[in-house]
Each structure stands twice: as structure tokens, then as C-alpha cells.
Coordinates of C-alpha atoms in Angstrom, one line a residue:
M24 CA 86.9 140.9 105.8
D25 CA 85.3 137.0 104.8
I26 CA 86.2 134.8 102.2
F27 CA 84.5 132.1 100.4
T28 CA 86.1 129.8 97.8
E29 CA 84.4 126.3 98.0
A30 CA 80.4 128.4 96.7
T31 CA 78.9 125.9 94.0
D32 CA 76.7 128.5 93.6
P33 CA 76.3 132.2 93.6
N34 CA 72.9 132.4 94.6
K35 CA 74.0 130.0 97.8
D36 CA 73.3 131.2 101.3
L37 CA 76.3 131.3 102.6
L38 CA 75.8 130.6 105.7
K39 CA 75.8 127.0 103.6
T40 CA 79.2 127.1 102.0
P41 CA 82.1 125.7 103.3
F42 CA 84.5 128.9 104.9
G43 CA 87.4 129.6 103.6
G44 CA 88.8 132.3 106.2
R45 CA 88.6 135.5 107.7
Y46 CA 91.4 138.0 107.9
C47 CA 91.5 141.1 109.5
G48 CA 94.7 143.7 110.4
K49 CA 97.6 143.5 108.5
I50 CA 97.7 139.8 107.8
S51 CA 96.5 139.4 103.9
P52 CA 95.4 136.6 103.1
R53 CA 97.2 134.2 101.1
L54 CA 96.5 133.6 96.8
R55 CA 92.9 132.1 96.3
I56 CA 91.7 130.5 93.5
S57 CA 88.1 129.0 93.7
W58 CA 87.1 125.1 93.1
H59 CA 84.3 126.2 91.4
K60 CA 82.8 129.5 89.3
T61 CA 81.4 131.4 92.5
I62 CA 84.3 133.2 95.3
H63 CA 82.7 135.6 97.7
I64 CA 84.0 137.9 100.2
A65 CA 82.3 140.2 102.7
F66 CA 83.7 143.2 104.0
F67 CA 82.9 144.4 107.1
T68 CA 82.8 147.2 108.9
D69 CA 82.1 148.9 112.6
N70 CA 81.6 152.3 114.2
N71 CA 85.3 152.5 115.5
I72 CA 88.1 153.8 114.5
T73 CA 89.3 153.0 110.9
T74 CA 92.2 154.0 109.1
P75 CA 93.1 155.3 105.9
D76 CA 94.6 151.6 104.4
L77 CA 91.5 149.9 103.9
F78 CA 92.4 147.0 101.3
S79 CA 93.3 146.0 97.4
G80 CA 93.4 143.5 95.7
T81 CA 93.0 142.5 92.0
Y82 CA 91.2 139.1 90.1
K83 CA 91.4 137.4 86.9
F84 CA 89.0 135.1 85.4
I85 CA 90.8 131.8 84.8
N86 CA 90.2 128.6 82.3
D87 CA 89.4 125.4 85.0
S88 CA 90.4 123.1 82.0
K89 CA 94.6 123.2 83.3
Y90 CA 93.1 121.3 86.7
S91 CA 90.6 118.4 84.6
V92 CA 93.6 116.2 83.6
G93 CA 92.0 112.9 81.7
V94 CA 88.9 111.8 82.0
K95 CA 86.7 113.0 85.1
A96 CA 85.6 109.5 87.6
P97 CA 82.1 109.6 87.5
D98 CA 80.2 110.4 90.5
Q99 CA 83.9 112.4 92.1
D100 CA 84.1 116.1 92.4
C101 CA 87.8 115.3 92.4
G102 CA 88.3 112.3 90.4
F103 CA 89.9 111.9 87.1
V104 CA 91.5 108.6 85.0
V105 CA 94.5 109.6 83.4
N106 CA 95.1 107.2 80.4
V107 CA 98.6 106.7 78.1
D108 CA 96.4 106.3 75.2
V109 CA 94.7 109.6 75.5
K110 CA 98.0 111.7 76.7
K111 CA 101.7 110.8 77.3
H112 CA 102.2 113.3 79.4
G113 CA 101.3 116.4 81.5
E114 CA 100.6 118.6 84.3
F115 CA 98.2 117.7 87.2
L116 CA 97.6 119.6 90.0
S117 CA 95.3 120.5 93.4
P118 CA 92.2 121.6 93.2
T119 CA 93.1 125.3 93.8
Y120 CA 96.6 125.5 92.8
P121 CA 99.1 127.6 93.8
G122 CA 96.2 128.9 96.0
V123 CA 95.1 127.6 99.3
Y124 CA 93.8 124.2 99.0
P125 CA 90.2 123.1 100.0
K126 CA 89.2 121.4 103.3
N127 CA 88.0 118.4 104.2
I128 CA 88.8 117.2 100.1
T129 CA 89.1 114.4 98.3
C130 CA 90.8 113.5 95.2
Y131 CA 91.5 110.8 93.4
W132 CA 94.3 110.5 90.4
K133 CA 94.6 107.3 88.2
F134 CA 97.1 106.8 86.1
V135 CA 97.1 104.0 82.9
G136 CA 100.1 102.8 80.8
K137 CA 100.3 100.2 78.5
H138 CA 101.7 97.0 79.5
D139 CA 105.6 97.1 79.3
Q140 CA 105.0 100.6 81.0
R141 CA 105.9 102.4 84.2
I142 CA 104.9 105.4 85.4
R143 CA 106.9 108.6 86.7
L144 CA 105.1 111.1 89.3
E145 CA 107.6 113.9 89.5
F146 CA 106.0 116.4 91.9
R147 CA 107.8 120.1 91.3
D148 CA 106.0 121.8 93.9
F149 CA 104.7 119.8 97.3
D150 CA 103.3 122.0 100.5
L151 CA 101.1 120.1 102.7
F152 CA 99.7 120.7 106.7
Y153 CA 102.8 118.5 108.0
G154 CA 101.1 117.4 111.5
G155 CA 103.7 114.8 112.2
P156 CA 106.3 112.0 110.6
H157 CA 102.8 110.1 110.4
C158 CA 101.4 112.4 108.1
P159 CA 97.9 112.1 109.9
F160 CA 96.2 115.1 108.5
D161 CA 96.4 116.3 105.1
H162 CA 98.7 114.1 103.0
V163 CA 99.3 112.5 99.7
K164 CA 99.1 108.6 99.7
M165 CA 100.4 106.3 96.6
F166 CA 99.1 103.4 95.5
D167 CA 101.2 100.7 93.1
G168 CA 98.2 99.6 91.8
G169 CA 95.0 99.9 89.6
D170 CA 93.1 100.8 93.1
T171 CA 93.7 101.8 97.1
F172 CA 93.7 98.4 97.8
A173 CA 97.5 97.8 95.7
P174 CA 100.2 98.1 98.0
L175 CA 101.2 101.6 99.3
I176 CA 104.2 103.5 97.8
G177 CA 104.6 106.4 100.4
T178 CA 102.7 108.9 102.3
Y179 CA 103.4 112.4 101.9
C180 CA 102.9 115.4 103.3
G181 CA 104.6 118.9 104.3
Q182 CA 107.0 120.1 102.1
Q183 CA 108.9 117.9 99.7
R184 CA 111.2 118.5 97.4
N185 CA 112.4 116.9 94.4
L186 CA 109.8 114.0 94.7
V187 CA 109.8 111.6 92.3
V188 CA 108.5 108.0 92.8
F189 CA 108.4 105.6 90.1
S190 CA 105.1 102.6 89.4
S191 CA 106.6 98.7 89.8
S192 CA 103.6 98.5 86.6
S193 CA 101.8 99.8 84.8
S194 CA 98.8 100.9 86.8

């Protein structure tokens, strides 16, 4: 079974769509949530022996508003500006949380408070691929300021528990 969770158009050629994974045998796919409005699943068999156990699954259409926090940044598939004047607290999620996250993406969240405020970020669930202590592959970088040129607070990967980060100022 092949799964394509990053399809942007239900009529698009699957050969031009990022591949989400191939599954066979008794290993079940992890939870999958589409990044867009489409998931393609392709089921293949051949003329060899097949067992009576094929597969079963469930589906649910969910509202994507929980993945859009703040104002969408222009010209970015996955970028948001969260301003305290609009919402003082809330939740932010990776694009397909709690499912497998997409490959080769970059997401940005910029949190902006008032001049006399600091920003507190708490990660309740953090589980990215761990490629070593320097996080050379999948990671989250946090900067203490309004852009990626600000001082680096830290680079995080792997499993993090009770990760809480504070800014030194309002952006």
C-alpha cells in the first residue's frame, strides 16, 4: 500500500506528489493526517498467495483551523505571525500533528508581544527524528528576537519532555 499525504490537488499525477510511505506485511502505517485537502492511497496485489487478512482503517475529515495559528505569512506554505493583540495564548502544531510530519518542509512561527512582555513557549509533545546531539537533520530552532538573525536560544531534536523556553523581550 502506498500513501501520499502531501497531495495538493486530487487530480494531480501521483508521480509529481511527495511520497508518504509504502507499507506491506504486518507493519501498520502510523497515523496520517494530510497537509492539504487530499490523501491518496494505492493498494496493490499480485497473483501470488494472499491471506484473508487484508487491511482495515478509519478516516475522518477534520477542520484544519487548528493548524493555522495567527496570521499566515505571505508566500509561505507553513509560516505564521502570532500577535498578542489578536490572541494572548493558544496552541501551535506541526502541520500534520499528531501524525507523521511531512518530509523536507520548513515552518515558521513568529510570536510578537507588547514592549513590556516576554514570550513563554511550552512544548507538551516533542518527538522529531534524532540524528545526534547537533541535530543535523530534523530540528526546531528558536531565536530570541524577531527573525532568524537574532541570538539562537537553542536547536532541538529527538524527544524532548517538558521543554519550556522564554524570550528575553517581546518578539
